[in-house]
């Protein structure tokens, strides 16, 4: 049992890193979008537009990391645990 966990450990760490990275980027993107909205409400439209664009880019990276990297890592971990259970 312990050796099967050690075999899956790299994939499990990869899943954790990509999952936390995706969550962190999502939080950062939402914070930047909030800043953009606040800037627009106070009349700083140039800063608001730039912040909105950057926020969208960060949210897009978060989405891509979650769907491409984290989902693939989850599938690998799930497959490894299923193979070790047999």
mmCIF file of N, CA and C in Angstrom:
data_model
loop_
_atom_site.group_PDB
_atom_site.id
_atom_site.type_symbol
_atom_site.label_atom_id
_atom_site.label_comp_id
_atom_site.label_asym_id
_atom_site.label_seq_id
_atom_site.Cartn_x
_atom_site.Cartn_y
_atom_site.Cartn_z
ATOM 1 N N UNK A 1 0.825 -1.193 0.000
ATOM 2 C CA UNK A 1 0.000 0.000 0.000
ATOM 3 C C UNK A 1 0.872 1.261 0.000
ATOM 4 N N UNK A 2 1.916 1.253 0.838
ATOM 5 C CA UNK A 2 2.784 2.436 0.928
ATOM 6 C C UNK A 2 3.534 2.679 -0.371
ATOM 7 N N UNK A 3 3.949 1.616 -1.034
ATOM 8 C CA UNK A 3 4.674 1.791 -2.294
ATOM 9 C C UNK A 3 3.761 2.347 -3.379
ATOM 10 N N UNK A 4 2.464 1.991 -3.358
ATOM 11 C CA UNK A 4 1.543 2.533 -4.357
ATOM 12 C C UNK A 4 1.310 4.022 -4.132
ATOM 13 N N UNK A 5 1.303 4.439 -2.874
ATOM 14 C CA UNK A 5 1.151 5.870 -2.578
ATOM 15 C C UNK A 5 2.390 6.628 -3.051
ATOM 16 N N UNK A 6 3.563 6.045 -2.836
ATOM 17 C CA UNK A 6 4.796 6.699 -3.280
ATOM 18 C C UNK A 6 4.878 6.781 -4.797
ATOM 19 N N UNK A 7 4.306 5.806 -5.483
ATOM 20 C CA UNK A 7 4.302 5.847 -6.944
ATOM 21 C C UNK A 7 3.384 6.941 -7.470
ATOM 22 N N UNK A 8 2.321 7.233 -6.754
ATOM 23 C CA UNK A 8 1.336 8.233 -7.182
ATOM 24 C C UNK A 8 1.714 9.633 -6.696
ATOM 25 N N UNK A 9 2.654 9.725 -5.780
ATOM 26 C CA UNK A 9 3.001 11.005 -5.164
ATOM 27 C C UNK A 9 3.357 12.112 -6.166
ATOM 28 N N UNK A 10 4.156 11.866 -7.197
ATOM 29 C CA UNK A 10 4.442 12.959 -8.148
ATOM 30 C C UNK A 10 3.186 13.492 -8.840
ATOM 31 N N UNK A 11 2.303 12.600 -9.255
ATOM 32 C CA UNK A 11 1.066 13.040 -9.897
ATOM 33 C C UNK A 11 0.160 13.775 -8.908
ATOM 34 N N UNK A 12 0.155 13.308 -7.655
ATOM 35 C CA UNK A 12 -0.654 13.952 -6.626
ATOM 36 C C UNK A 12 -0.137 15.358 -6.330
ATOM 37 N N UNK A 13 1.173 15.514 -6.262
ATOM 38 C CA UNK A 13 1.759 16.842 -6.048
ATOM 39 C C UNK A 13 1.470 17.764 -7.231
ATOM 40 N N UNK A 14 1.525 17.207 -8.430
ATOM 41 C CA UNK A 14 1.206 17.990 -9.625
ATOM 42 C C UNK A 14 -0.242 18.474 -9.573
ATOM 43 N N UNK A 15 -1.142 17.604 -9.158
ATOM 44 C CA UNK A 15 -2.552 17.975 -9.031
ATOM 45 C C UNK A 15 -2.732 19.077 -7.998
ATOM 46 N N UNK A 16 -2.055 18.970 -6.877
ATOM 47 C CA UNK A 16 -2.170 19.983 -5.822
ATOM 48 C C UNK A 16 -1.631 21.325 -6.306
ATOM 49 N N UNK A 17 -0.486 21.305 -6.968
ATOM 50 C CA UNK A 17 0.113 22.560 -7.446
ATOM 51 C C UNK A 17 -0.783 23.228 -8.482
ATOM 52 N N UNK A 18 -1.278 22.463 -9.449
ATOM 53 C CA UNK A 18 -2.136 23.054 -10.474
ATOM 54 C C UNK A 18 -3.477 23.490 -9.900
ATOM 55 N N UNK A 19 -4.006 22.735 -8.957
ATOM 56 C CA UNK A 19 -5.266 23.126 -8.326
ATOM 57 C C UNK A 19 -5.130 24.405 -7.522
ATOM 58 N N UNK A 20 -4.088 24.484 -6.710
ATOM 59 C CA UNK A 20 -3.861 25.707 -5.931
ATOM 60 C C UNK A 20 -3.494 26.885 -6.827
ATOM 61 N N UNK A 21 -2.743 26.625 -7.874
ATOM 62 C CA UNK A 21 -2.394 27.695 -8.811
ATOM 63 C C UNK A 21 -3.623 28.251 -9.504
ATOM 64 N N UNK A 22 -4.505 27.379 -9.901
ATOM 65 C CA UNK A 22 -5.744 27.811 -10.544
ATOM 66 C C UNK A 22 -6.615 28.607 -9.578
ATOM 67 N N UNK A 23 -6.720 28.131 -8.346
ATOM 68 C CA UNK A 23 -7.511 28.854 -7.346
ATOM 69 C C UNK A 23 -6.886 30.212 -7.040
ATOM 70 N N UNK A 24 -5.569 30.255 -6.907
ATOM 71 C CA UNK A 24 -4.887 31.519 -6.632
ATOM 72 C C UNK A 24 -5.045 32.523 -7.759
ATOM 73 N N UNK A 25 -4.926 32.049 -8.993
ATOM 74 C CA UNK A 25 -5.124 32.946 -10.127
ATOM 75 C C UNK A 25 -6.565 33.445 -10.202
ATOM 76 N N UNK A 26 -7.513 32.598 -9.852
ATOM 77 C CA UNK A 26 -8.918 33.017 -9.850
ATOM 78 C C UNK A 26 -9.154 34.130 -8.838
ATOM 79 N N UNK A 27 -8.610 33.956 -7.648
ATOM 80 C CA UNK A 27 -8.763 34.978 -6.607
ATOM 81 C C UNK A 27 -8.083 36.271 -7.041
ATOM 82 N N UNK A 28 -6.884 36.170 -7.600
ATOM 83 C CA UNK A 28 -6.178 37.361 -8.070
ATOM 84 C C UNK A 28 -6.952 38.063 -9.182
ATOM 85 N N UNK A 29 -7.491 37.288 -10.113
ATOM 86 C CA UNK A 29 -8.278 37.868 -11.204
ATOM 87 C C UNK A 29 -9.513 38.587 -10.697
ATOM 88 N N UNK A 30 -10.197 37.985 -9.733
ATOM 89 C CA UNK A 30 -11.384 38.634 -9.166
ATOM 90 C C UNK A 30 -11.019 39.920 -8.419
ATOM 91 N N UNK A 31 -9.898 39.893 -7.710
ATOM 92 C CA UNK A 31 -9.449 41.096 -7.012
ATOM 93 C C UNK A 31 -9.123 42.212 -8.010
ATOM 94 N N UNK A 32 -8.461 41.869 -9.098
ATOM 95 C CA UNK A 32 -8.113 42.863 -10.115
ATOM 96 C C UNK A 32 -9.375 43.412 -10.773
ATOM 97 N N UNK A 33 -10.350 42.554 -11.025
ATOM 98 C CA UNK A 33 -11.613 43.015 -11.606
ATOM 99 C C UNK A 33 -12.357 43.940 -10.637
ATOM 100 N N UNK A 34 -12.310 43.631 -9.355
ATOM 101 C CA UNK A 34 -12.921 44.517 -8.345
ATOM 102 C C UNK A 34 -12.226 45.876 -8.359
ATOM 103 N N UNK A 35 -10.898 45.862 -8.465
ATOM 104 C CA UNK A 35 -10.140 47.109 -8.547
ATOM 105 C C UNK A 35 -10.537 47.900 -9.794
ATOM 106 N N UNK A 36 -10.725 47.200 -10.900
ATOM 107 C CA UNK A 36 -11.136 47.860 -12.144
ATOM 108 C C UNK A 36 -12.503 48.509 -11.975
ATOM 109 N N UNK A 37 -13.423 47.810 -11.350
ATOM 110 C CA UNK A 37 -14.757 48.364 -11.122
ATOM 111 C C UNK A 37 -14.705 49.575 -10.204
ATOM 112 N N UNK A 38 -13.937 49.487 -9.148
ATOM 113 C CA UNK A 38 -13.783 50.619 -8.229
ATOM 114 C C UNK A 38 -13.147 51.809 -8.930
ATOM 115 N N UNK A 39 -12.152 51.545 -9.764
ATOM 116 C CA UNK A 39 -11.498 52.625 -10.507
ATOM 117 C C UNK A 39 -12.466 53.284 -11.480
ATOM 118 N N UNK A 40 -13.295 52.490 -12.121
ATOM 119 C CA UNK A 40 -14.279 53.048 -13.061
ATOM 120 C C UNK A 40 -15.308 53.899 -12.325
ATOM 121 N N UNK A 41 -15.696 53.477 -11.135
ATOM 122 C CA UNK A 41 -16.682 54.227 -10.363
ATOM 123 C C UNK A 41 -16.133 55.557 -9.852
ATOM 124 N N UNK A 42 -14.830 55.635 -9.666
ATOM 125 C CA UNK A 42 -14.225 56.880 -9.190
ATOM 126 C C UNK A 42 -13.744 57.769 -10.331
ATOM 127 N N UNK A 43 -13.986 57.348 -11.572
ATOM 128 C CA UNK A 43 -13.665 58.200 -12.711
ATOM 129 C C UNK A 43 -12.303 57.991 -13.323
ATOM 130 N N UNK A 44 -11.554 57.025 -12.863
ATOM 131 C CA UNK A 44 -10.234 56.741 -13.441
ATOM 132 C C UNK A 44 -10.390 55.684 -14.526
ATOM 133 N N UNK A 45 -10.888 56.109 -15.674
ATOM 134 C CA UNK A 45 -11.281 55.155 -16.706
ATOM 135 C C UNK A 45 -10.098 54.460 -17.377
ATOM 136 N N UNK A 46 -8.991 55.160 -17.567
ATOM 137 C CA UNK A 46 -7.827 54.532 -18.222
ATOM 138 C C UNK A 46 -7.295 53.397 -17.350
ATOM 139 N N UNK A 47 -7.145 53.654 -16.063
ATOM 140 C CA UNK A 47 -6.672 52.608 -15.143
ATOM 141 C C UNK A 47 -7.699 51.483 -15.069
ATOM 142 N N UNK A 48 -8.970 51.829 -15.086
ATOM 143 C CA UNK A 48 -10.031 50.816 -15.012
ATOM 144 C C UNK A 48 -9.998 49.891 -16.215
ATOM 145 N N UNK A 49 -9.800 50.442 -17.397
ATOM 146 C CA UNK A 49 -9.753 49.611 -18.605
ATOM 147 C C UNK A 49 -8.538 48.694 -18.575
ATOM 148 N N UNK A 50 -7.374 49.244 -18.205
ATOM 149 C CA UNK A 50 -6.172 48.415 -18.139
ATOM 150 C C UNK A 50 -6.340 47.301 -17.103
ATOM 151 N N UNK A 51 -6.887 47.639 -15.940
ATOM 152 C CA UNK A 51 -7.081 46.630 -14.896
ATOM 153 C C UNK A 51 -8.081 45.566 -15.351
ATOM 154 N N UNK A 52 -9.123 45.989 -16.057
ATOM 155 C CA UNK A 52 -10.113 45.024 -16.543
ATOM 156 C C UNK A 52 -9.492 44.056 -17.545
ATOM 157 N N UNK A 53 -8.643 44.566 -18.420
ATOM 158 C CA UNK A 53 -7.975 43.695 -19.394
ATOM 159 C C UNK A 53 -7.047 42.716 -18.682
ATOM 160 N N UNK A 54 -6.257 43.212 -17.748
ATOM 161 C CA UNK A 54 -5.338 42.345 -17.003
ATOM 162 C C UNK A 54 -6.124 41.312 -16.197
ATOM 163 N N UNK A 55 -7.213 41.732 -15.577
ATOM 164 C CA UNK A 55 -8.048 40.799 -14.822
ATOM 165 C C UNK A 55 -8.612 39.699 -15.701
ATOM 166 N N UNK A 56 -9.045 40.053 -16.902
ATOM 167 C CA UNK A 56 -9.561 39.040 -17.837
ATOM 168 C C UNK A 56 -8.468 38.063 -18.248
ATOM 169 N N UNK A 57 -7.270 38.556 -18.460
ATOM 170 C CA UNK A 57 -6.151 37.683 -18.836
ATOM 171 C C UNK A 57 -5.830 36.714 -17.701
ATOM 172 N N UNK A 58 -5.811 37.231 -16.474
ATOM 173 C CA UNK A 58 -5.517 36.373 -15.319
ATOM 174 C C UNK A 58 -6.608 35.311 -15.147
ATOM 175 N N UNK A 59 -7.870 35.713 -15.303
ATOM 176 C CA UNK A 59 -8.960 34.743 -15.199
ATOM 177 C C UNK A 59 -8.893 33.709 -16.323
ATOM 178 N N UNK A 60 -8.477 34.118 -17.507
ATOM 179 C CA UNK A 60 -8.326 33.167 -18.611
ATOM 180 C C UNK A 60 -7.222 32.157 -18.305
ATOM 181 N N UNK A 61 -6.103 32.623 -17.739
ATOM 182 C CA UNK A 61 -5.039 31.696 -17.351
ATOM 183 C C UNK A 61 -5.524 30.728 -16.281
ATOM 184 N N UNK A 62 -6.300 31.224 -15.330
ATOM 185 C CA UNK A 62 -6.840 30.353 -14.285
ATOM 186 C C UNK A 62 -7.735 29.280 -14.887
ATOM 187 N N UNK A 63 -8.572 29.675 -15.833
ATOM 188 C CA UNK A 63 -9.469 28.722 -16.489
ATOM 189 C C UNK A 63 -8.674 27.672 -17.264
ATOM 190 N N UNK A 64 -7.694 28.125 -18.023
ATOM 191 C CA UNK A 64 -6.886 27.188 -18.801
ATOM 192 C C UNK A 64 -6.092 26.238 -17.910
ATOM 193 N N UNK A 65 -5.579 26.756 -16.805
ATOM 194 C CA UNK A 65 -4.838 25.895 -15.886
ATOM 195 C C UNK A 65 -5.766 24.848 -15.277
ATOM 196 N N UNK A 66 -6.988 25.255 -14.942
ATOM 197 C CA UNK A 66 -7.927 24.308 -14.344
ATOM 198 C C UNK A 66 -8.383 23.262 -15.340
ATOM 199 N N UNK A 67 -8.674 23.672 -16.567
ATOM 200 C CA UNK A 67 -9.230 22.727 -17.531
ATOM 201 C C UNK A 67 -8.158 21.881 -18.213
ATOM 202 N N UNK A 68 -7.008 22.439 -18.477
ATOM 203 C CA UNK A 68 -5.954 21.685 -19.165
ATOM 204 C C UNK A 68 -5.058 20.921 -18.203
ATOM 205 N N UNK A 69 -4.463 21.630 -17.275
ATOM 206 C CA UNK A 69 -3.451 21.024 -16.408
ATOM 207 C C UNK A 69 -4.068 20.253 -15.251
ATOM 208 N N UNK A 70 -4.929 20.902 -14.465
ATOM 209 C CA UNK A 70 -5.475 20.253 -13.275
ATOM 210 C C UNK A 70 -6.380 19.082 -13.637
ATOM 211 N N UNK A 71 -7.174 19.218 -14.676
ATOM 212 C CA UNK A 71 -8.063 18.132 -15.072
ATOM 213 C C UNK A 71 -7.262 16.916 -15.550
ATOM 214 N N UNK A 72 -6.208 17.149 -16.298
ATOM 215 C CA UNK A 72 -5.356 16.043 -16.743
ATOM 216 C C UNK A 72 -4.641 15.385 -15.565
ATOM 217 N N UNK A 73 -4.183 16.201 -14.622
ATOM 218 C CA UNK A 73 -3.521 15.660 -13.435
ATOM 219 C C UNK A 73 -4.497 14.825 -12.616
ATOM 220 N N UNK A 74 -5.727 15.307 -12.492
ATOM 221 C CA UNK A 74 -6.741 14.551 -11.754
ATOM 222 C C UNK A 74 -7.010 13.215 -12.424
ATOM 223 N N UNK A 75 -7.104 13.219 -13.741
ATOM 224 C CA UNK A 75 -7.336 11.965 -14.472
ATOM 225 C C UNK A 75 -6.175 10.992 -14.263
ATOM 226 N N UNK A 76 -4.935 11.507 -14.263
ATOM 227 C CA UNK A 76 -3.771 10.646 -14.034
ATOM 228 C C UNK A 76 -3.801 10.031 -12.639
ATOM 229 N N UNK A 77 -4.099 10.860 -11.632
ATOM 230 C CA UNK A 77 -4.139 10.374 -10.255
ATOM 231 C C UNK A 77 -5.252 9.347 -10.096
ATOM 232 N N UNK A 78 -6.395 9.618 -10.661
ATOM 233 C CA UNK A 78 -7.513 8.692 -10.580
ATOM 234 C C UNK A 78 -7.167 7.356 -11.242
ATOM 235 N N UNK A 79 -6.514 7.428 -12.393
ATOM 236 C CA UNK A 79 -6.115 6.216 -13.107
ATOM 237 C C UNK A 79 -5.074 5.422 -12.303
ATOM 238 N N UNK A 80 -4.114 6.137 -11.710
ATOM 239 C CA UNK A 80 -3.080 5.460 -10.910
ATOM 240 C C UNK A 80 -3.686 4.759 -9.691
ATOM 241 N N UNK A 81 -4.610 5.425 -9.009
ATOM 242 C CA UNK A 81 -5.246 4.792 -7.863
ATOM 243 C C UNK A 81 -6.117 3.609 -8.286
ATOM 244 N N UNK A 82 -6.767 3.714 -9.434
ATOM 245 C CA UNK A 82 -7.569 2.600 -9.911
ATOM 246 C C UNK A 82 -6.688 1.410 -10.289
ATOM 247 N N UNK A 83 -5.536 1.694 -10.903
ATOM 248 C CA UNK A 83 -4.612 0.618 -11.278
ATOM 249 C C UNK A 83 -3.999 -0.044 -10.041
ATOM 250 N N UNK A 84 -3.713 0.749 -9.008
ATOM 251 C CA UNK A 84 -3.103 0.180 -7.801
ATOM 252 C C UNK A 84 -4.120 -0.591 -6.967
ATOM 253 N N UNK A 85 -5.409 -0.310 -7.143
ATOM 254 C CA UNK A 85 -6.441 -1.034 -6.391
ATOM 255 C C UNK A 85 -6.666 -2.433 -6.945
ATOM 256 N N UNK A 86 -6.315 -2.633 -8.180
ATOM 257 C CA UNK A 86 -6.537 -3.951 -8.807
ATOM 258 C C UNK A 86 -5.514 -4.963 -8.414
#
